[in-house]
PDB file of C-alpha atoms in Angstrom:
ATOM      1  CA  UNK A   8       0.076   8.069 -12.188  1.00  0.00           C
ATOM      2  CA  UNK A   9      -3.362   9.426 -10.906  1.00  0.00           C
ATOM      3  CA  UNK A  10      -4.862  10.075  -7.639  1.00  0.00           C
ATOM      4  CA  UNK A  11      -8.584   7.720  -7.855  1.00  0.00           C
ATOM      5  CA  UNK A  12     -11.900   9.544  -7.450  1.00  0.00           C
ATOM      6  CA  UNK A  13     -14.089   6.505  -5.629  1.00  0.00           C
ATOM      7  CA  UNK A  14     -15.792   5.848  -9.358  1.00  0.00           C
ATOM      8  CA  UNK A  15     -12.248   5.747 -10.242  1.00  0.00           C
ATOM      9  CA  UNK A  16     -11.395   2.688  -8.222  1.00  0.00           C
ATOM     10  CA  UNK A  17     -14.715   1.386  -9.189  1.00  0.00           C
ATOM     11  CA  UNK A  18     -14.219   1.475 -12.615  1.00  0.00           C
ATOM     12  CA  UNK A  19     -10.853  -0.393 -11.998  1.00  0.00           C
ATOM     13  CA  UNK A  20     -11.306  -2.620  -9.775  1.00  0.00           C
ATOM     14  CA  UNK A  21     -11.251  -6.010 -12.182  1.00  0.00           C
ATOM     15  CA  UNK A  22      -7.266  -4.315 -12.932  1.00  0.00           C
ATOM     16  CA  UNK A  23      -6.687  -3.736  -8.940  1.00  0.00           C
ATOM     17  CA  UNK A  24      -7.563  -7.014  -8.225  1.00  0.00           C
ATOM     18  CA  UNK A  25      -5.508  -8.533 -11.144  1.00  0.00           C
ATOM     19  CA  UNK A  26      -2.092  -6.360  -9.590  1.00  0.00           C
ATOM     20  CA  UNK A  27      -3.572  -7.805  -5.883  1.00  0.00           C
ATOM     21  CA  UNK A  28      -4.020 -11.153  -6.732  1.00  0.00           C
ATOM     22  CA  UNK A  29       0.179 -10.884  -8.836  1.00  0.00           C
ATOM     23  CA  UNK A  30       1.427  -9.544  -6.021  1.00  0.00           C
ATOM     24  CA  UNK A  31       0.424 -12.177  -3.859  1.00  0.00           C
ATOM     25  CA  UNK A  32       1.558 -14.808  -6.210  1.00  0.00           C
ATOM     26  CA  UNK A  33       5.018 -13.021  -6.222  1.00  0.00           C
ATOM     27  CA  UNK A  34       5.380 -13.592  -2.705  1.00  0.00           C
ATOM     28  CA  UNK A  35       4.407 -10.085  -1.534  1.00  0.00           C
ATOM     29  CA  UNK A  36       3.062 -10.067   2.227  1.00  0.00           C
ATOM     30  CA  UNK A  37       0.024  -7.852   1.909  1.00  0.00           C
ATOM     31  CA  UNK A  38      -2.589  -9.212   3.648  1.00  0.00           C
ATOM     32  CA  UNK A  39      -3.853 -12.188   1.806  1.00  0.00           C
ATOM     33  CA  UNK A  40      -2.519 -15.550   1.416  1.00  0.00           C
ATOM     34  CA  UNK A  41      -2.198 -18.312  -1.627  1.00  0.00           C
ATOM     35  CA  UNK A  42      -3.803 -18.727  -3.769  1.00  0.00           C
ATOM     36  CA  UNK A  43      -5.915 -15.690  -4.049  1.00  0.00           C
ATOM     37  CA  UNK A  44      -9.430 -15.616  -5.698  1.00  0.00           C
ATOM     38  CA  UNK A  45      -9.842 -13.001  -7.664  1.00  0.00           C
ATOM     39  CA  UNK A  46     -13.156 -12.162  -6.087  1.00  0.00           C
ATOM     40  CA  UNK A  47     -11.689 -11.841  -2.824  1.00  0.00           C
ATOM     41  CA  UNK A  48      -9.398  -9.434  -4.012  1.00  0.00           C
ATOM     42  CA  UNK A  49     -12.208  -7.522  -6.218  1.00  0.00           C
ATOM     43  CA  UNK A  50     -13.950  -7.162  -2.569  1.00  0.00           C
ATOM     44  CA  UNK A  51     -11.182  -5.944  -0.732  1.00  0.00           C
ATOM     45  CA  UNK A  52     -11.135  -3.044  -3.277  1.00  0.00           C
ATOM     46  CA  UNK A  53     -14.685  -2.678  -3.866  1.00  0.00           C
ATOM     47  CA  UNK A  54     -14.017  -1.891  -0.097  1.00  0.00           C
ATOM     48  CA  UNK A  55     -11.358   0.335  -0.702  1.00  0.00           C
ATOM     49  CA  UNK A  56     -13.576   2.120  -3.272  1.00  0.00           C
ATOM     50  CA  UNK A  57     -16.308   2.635  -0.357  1.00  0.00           C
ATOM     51  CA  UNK A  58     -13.530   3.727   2.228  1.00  0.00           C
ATOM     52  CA  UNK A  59     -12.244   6.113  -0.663  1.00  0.00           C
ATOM     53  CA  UNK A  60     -15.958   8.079  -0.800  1.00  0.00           C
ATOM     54  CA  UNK A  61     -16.124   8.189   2.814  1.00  0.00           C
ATOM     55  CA  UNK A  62     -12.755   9.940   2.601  1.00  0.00           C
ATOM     56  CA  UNK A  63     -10.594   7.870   4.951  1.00  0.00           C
ATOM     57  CA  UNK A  64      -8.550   6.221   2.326  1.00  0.00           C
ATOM     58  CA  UNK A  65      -6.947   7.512  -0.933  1.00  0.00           C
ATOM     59  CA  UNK A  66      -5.794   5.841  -3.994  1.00  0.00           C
ATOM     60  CA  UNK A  67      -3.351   6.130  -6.797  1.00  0.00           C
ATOM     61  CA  UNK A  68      -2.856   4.064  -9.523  1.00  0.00           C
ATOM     62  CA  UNK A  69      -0.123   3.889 -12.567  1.00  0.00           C
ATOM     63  CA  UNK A  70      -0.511   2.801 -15.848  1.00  0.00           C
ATOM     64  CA  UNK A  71       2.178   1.988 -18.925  1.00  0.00           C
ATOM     65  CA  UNK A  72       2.480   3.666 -21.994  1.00  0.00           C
ATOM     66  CA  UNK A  73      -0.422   0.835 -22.870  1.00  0.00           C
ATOM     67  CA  UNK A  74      -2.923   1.842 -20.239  1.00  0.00           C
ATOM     68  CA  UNK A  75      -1.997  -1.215 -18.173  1.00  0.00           C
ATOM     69  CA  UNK A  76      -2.665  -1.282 -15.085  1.00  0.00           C
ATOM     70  CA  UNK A  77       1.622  -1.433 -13.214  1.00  0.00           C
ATOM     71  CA  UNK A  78       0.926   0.321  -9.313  1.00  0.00           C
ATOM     72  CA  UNK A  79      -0.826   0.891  -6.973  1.00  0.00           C
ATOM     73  CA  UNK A  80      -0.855   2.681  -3.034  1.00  0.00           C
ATOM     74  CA  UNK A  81      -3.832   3.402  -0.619  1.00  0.00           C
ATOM     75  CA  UNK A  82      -3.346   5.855   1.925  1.00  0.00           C
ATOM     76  CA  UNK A  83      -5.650   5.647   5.082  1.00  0.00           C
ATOM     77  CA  UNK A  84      -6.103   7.667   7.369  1.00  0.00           C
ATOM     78  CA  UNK A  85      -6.637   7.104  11.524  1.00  0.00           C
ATOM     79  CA  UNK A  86     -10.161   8.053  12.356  1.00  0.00           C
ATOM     80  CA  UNK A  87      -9.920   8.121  15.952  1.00  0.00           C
ATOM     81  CA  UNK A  88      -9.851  11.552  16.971  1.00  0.00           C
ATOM     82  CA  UNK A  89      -6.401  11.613  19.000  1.00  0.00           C
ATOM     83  CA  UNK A  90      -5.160  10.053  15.654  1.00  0.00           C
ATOM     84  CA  UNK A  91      -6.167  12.684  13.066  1.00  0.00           C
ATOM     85  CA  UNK A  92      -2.551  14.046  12.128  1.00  0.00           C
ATOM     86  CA  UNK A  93      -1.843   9.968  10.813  1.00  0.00           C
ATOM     87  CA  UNK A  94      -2.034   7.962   8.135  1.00  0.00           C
ATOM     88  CA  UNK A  95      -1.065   4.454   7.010  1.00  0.00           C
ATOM     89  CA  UNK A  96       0.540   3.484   3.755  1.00  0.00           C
ATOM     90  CA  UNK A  97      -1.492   0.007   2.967  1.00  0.00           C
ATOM     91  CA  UNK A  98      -0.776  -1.773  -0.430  1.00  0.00           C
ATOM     92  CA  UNK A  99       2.048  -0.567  -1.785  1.00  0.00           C
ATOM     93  CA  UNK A 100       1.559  -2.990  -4.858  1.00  0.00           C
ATOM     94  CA  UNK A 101       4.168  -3.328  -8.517  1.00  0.00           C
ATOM     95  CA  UNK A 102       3.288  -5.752 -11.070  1.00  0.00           C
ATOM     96  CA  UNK A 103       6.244  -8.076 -11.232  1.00  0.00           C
ATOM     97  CA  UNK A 104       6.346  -6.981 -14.895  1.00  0.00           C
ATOM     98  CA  UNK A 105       7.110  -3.604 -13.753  1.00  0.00           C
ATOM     99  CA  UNK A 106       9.509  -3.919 -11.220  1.00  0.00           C
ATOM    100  CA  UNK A 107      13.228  -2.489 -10.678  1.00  0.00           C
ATOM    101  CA  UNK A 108      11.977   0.681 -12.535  1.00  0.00           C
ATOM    102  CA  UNK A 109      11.343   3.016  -9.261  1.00  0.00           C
ATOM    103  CA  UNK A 110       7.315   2.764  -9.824  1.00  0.00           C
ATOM    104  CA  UNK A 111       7.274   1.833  -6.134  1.00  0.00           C
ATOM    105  CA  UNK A 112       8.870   4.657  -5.231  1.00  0.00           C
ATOM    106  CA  UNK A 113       6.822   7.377  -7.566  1.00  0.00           C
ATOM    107  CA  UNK A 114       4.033   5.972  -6.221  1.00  0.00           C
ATOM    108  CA  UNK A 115       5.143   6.317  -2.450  1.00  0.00           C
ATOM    109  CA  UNK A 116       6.102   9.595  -2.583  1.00  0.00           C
ATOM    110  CA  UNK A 117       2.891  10.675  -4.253  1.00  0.00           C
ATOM    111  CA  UNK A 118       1.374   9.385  -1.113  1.00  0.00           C
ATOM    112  CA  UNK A 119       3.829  10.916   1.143  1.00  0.00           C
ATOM    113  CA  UNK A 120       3.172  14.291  -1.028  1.00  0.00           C
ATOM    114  CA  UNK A 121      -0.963  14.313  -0.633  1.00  0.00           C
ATOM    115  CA  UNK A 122      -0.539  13.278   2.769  1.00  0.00           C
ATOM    116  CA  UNK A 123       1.684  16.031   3.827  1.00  0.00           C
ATOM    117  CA  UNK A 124      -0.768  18.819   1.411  1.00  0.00           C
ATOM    118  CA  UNK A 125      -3.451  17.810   3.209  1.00  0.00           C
ATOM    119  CA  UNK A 126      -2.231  18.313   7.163  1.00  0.00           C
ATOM    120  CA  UNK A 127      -1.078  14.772   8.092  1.00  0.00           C
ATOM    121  CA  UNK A 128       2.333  15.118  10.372  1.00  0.00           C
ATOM    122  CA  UNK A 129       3.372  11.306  10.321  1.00  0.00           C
ATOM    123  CA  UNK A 130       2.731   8.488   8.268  1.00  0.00           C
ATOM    124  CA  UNK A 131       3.222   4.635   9.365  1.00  0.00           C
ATOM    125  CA  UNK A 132       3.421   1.290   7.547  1.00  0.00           C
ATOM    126  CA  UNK A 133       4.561  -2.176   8.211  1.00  0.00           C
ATOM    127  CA  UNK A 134       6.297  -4.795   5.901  1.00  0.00           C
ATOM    128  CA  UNK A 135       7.913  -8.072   5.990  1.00  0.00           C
ATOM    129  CA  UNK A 136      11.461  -7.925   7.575  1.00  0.00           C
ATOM    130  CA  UNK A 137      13.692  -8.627   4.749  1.00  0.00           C
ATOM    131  CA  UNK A 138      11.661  -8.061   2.022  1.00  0.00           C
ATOM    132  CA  UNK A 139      12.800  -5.487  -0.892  1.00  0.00           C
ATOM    133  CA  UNK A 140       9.383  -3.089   0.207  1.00  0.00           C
ATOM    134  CA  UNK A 141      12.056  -2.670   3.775  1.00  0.00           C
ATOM    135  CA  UNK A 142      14.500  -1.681   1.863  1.00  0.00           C
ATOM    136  CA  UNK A 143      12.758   1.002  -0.493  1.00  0.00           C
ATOM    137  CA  UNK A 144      11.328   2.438   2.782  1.00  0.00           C
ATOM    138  CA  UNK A 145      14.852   2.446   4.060  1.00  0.00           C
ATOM    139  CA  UNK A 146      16.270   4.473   1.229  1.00  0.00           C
ATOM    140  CA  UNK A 147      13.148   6.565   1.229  1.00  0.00           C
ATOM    141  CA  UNK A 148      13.751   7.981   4.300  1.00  0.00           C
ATOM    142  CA  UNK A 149      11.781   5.627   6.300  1.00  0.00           C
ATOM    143  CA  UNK A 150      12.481   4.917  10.226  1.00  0.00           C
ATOM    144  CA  UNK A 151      12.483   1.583  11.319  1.00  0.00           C
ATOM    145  CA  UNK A 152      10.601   1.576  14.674  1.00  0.00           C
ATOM    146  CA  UNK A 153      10.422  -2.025  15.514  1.00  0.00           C
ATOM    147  CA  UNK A 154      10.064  -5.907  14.400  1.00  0.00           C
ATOM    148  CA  UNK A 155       7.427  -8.103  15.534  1.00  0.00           C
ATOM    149  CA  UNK A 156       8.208 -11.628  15.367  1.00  0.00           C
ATOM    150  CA  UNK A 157       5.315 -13.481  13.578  1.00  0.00           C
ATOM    151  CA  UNK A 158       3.658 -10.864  13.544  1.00  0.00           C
ATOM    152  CA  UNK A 159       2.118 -12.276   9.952  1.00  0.00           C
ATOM    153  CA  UNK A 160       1.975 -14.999   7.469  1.00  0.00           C
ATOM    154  CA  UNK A 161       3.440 -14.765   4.124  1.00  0.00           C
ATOM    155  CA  UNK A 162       1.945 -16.289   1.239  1.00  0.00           C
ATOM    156  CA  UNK A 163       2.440 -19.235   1.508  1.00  0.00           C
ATOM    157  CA  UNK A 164       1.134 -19.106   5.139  1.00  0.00           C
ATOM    158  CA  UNK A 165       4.299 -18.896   7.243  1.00  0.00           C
ATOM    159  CA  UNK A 166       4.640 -16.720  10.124  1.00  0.00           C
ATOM    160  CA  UNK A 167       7.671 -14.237   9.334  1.00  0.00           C
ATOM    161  CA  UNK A 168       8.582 -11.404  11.599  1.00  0.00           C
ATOM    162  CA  UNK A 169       7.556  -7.882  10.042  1.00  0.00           C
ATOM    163  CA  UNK A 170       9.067  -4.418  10.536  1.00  0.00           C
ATOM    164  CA  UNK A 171       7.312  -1.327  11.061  1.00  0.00           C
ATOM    165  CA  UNK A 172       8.426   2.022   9.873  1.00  0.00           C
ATOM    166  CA  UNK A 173       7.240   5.605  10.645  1.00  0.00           C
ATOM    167  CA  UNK A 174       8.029   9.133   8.683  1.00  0.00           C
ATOM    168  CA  UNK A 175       7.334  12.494   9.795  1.00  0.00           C
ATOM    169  CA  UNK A 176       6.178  14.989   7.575  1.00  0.00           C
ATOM    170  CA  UNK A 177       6.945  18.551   7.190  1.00  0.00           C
TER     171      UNK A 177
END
């Protein structure tokens, strides 16, 4: 697992997209619905990779013993300056080929771990209710701070409720 330089999410981006666009079509609520284009998900990144030099968003990415792309997690952080001590965990993302193996849960607490280094006090994150992302948050020490009913479409363009979540750090 590595923390991304912005060239380093450049240089990756055709992989990030490919884990983007599996998640999706696995049914993960991220953002982005059904089919999704591999260009549109190259964009969000390239994005990403711009947000990443202007130092409001980190990235880490894992690889296999092949090089492969498995994992992915942004961390961005609140601009606003009453907001400065937060940050959001956005795009949590295992290939489906990876799963059940705790990658999800290397990768969030390298998050947690460079957000805390580097002065944050609390982190927040939402996720569908009922999805396994709640329950890794759950068992990673997550606090469940509310649901919002269709609060966001799934997929396959459903609205399902989604729970948000909030940790302090030391």
């Amino acid at each position: 697992m590595e923390r991304l330089a912005p060239d380093g999410v450049r240089a990756r981006t055709a992989g990030l997209a490919a884990l983007l666009v599996d998640a999706v079509d696995g049914g993960a609520s991220v953002g982005f619905l059904a089919p999704l284009d591999p260009a549109e998900a190259a964009a969000w990144w390239s994005r990403a990779a711009e947000e990443t030099a202007g130092g409001v968003r980190d990235v880490w990415a894992a690889h296999d013993g092949d090089g492969r792309l498995t994992g992915a997690v942004t961390l961005a952080r609140t601009t606003t300056a009453n907001g400065r001590h937060r940050g959001e965990i956005a795009r949590l993302l295992v290939h489906r080929a990876a799963r059940g193996r705790g990658l999800g849960r290397r990768l969030l607490a390298a998050a947690e771990a460079h957000a805390a280094a580097t002065g944050l006090t609390l982190l927040v994150l939402d996720t569908q209710t009922g999805s396994p992302a709640e329950r890794l948050y759950r068992s990673a020490g997550w606090t469940e701070t509310g649901t919002i009913p269709d609060y966001a479409a799934d997929p396959a363009g459903g609205l399902r409720p989604t729970t948000l979540f909030h940790k302090r750090l030391p």
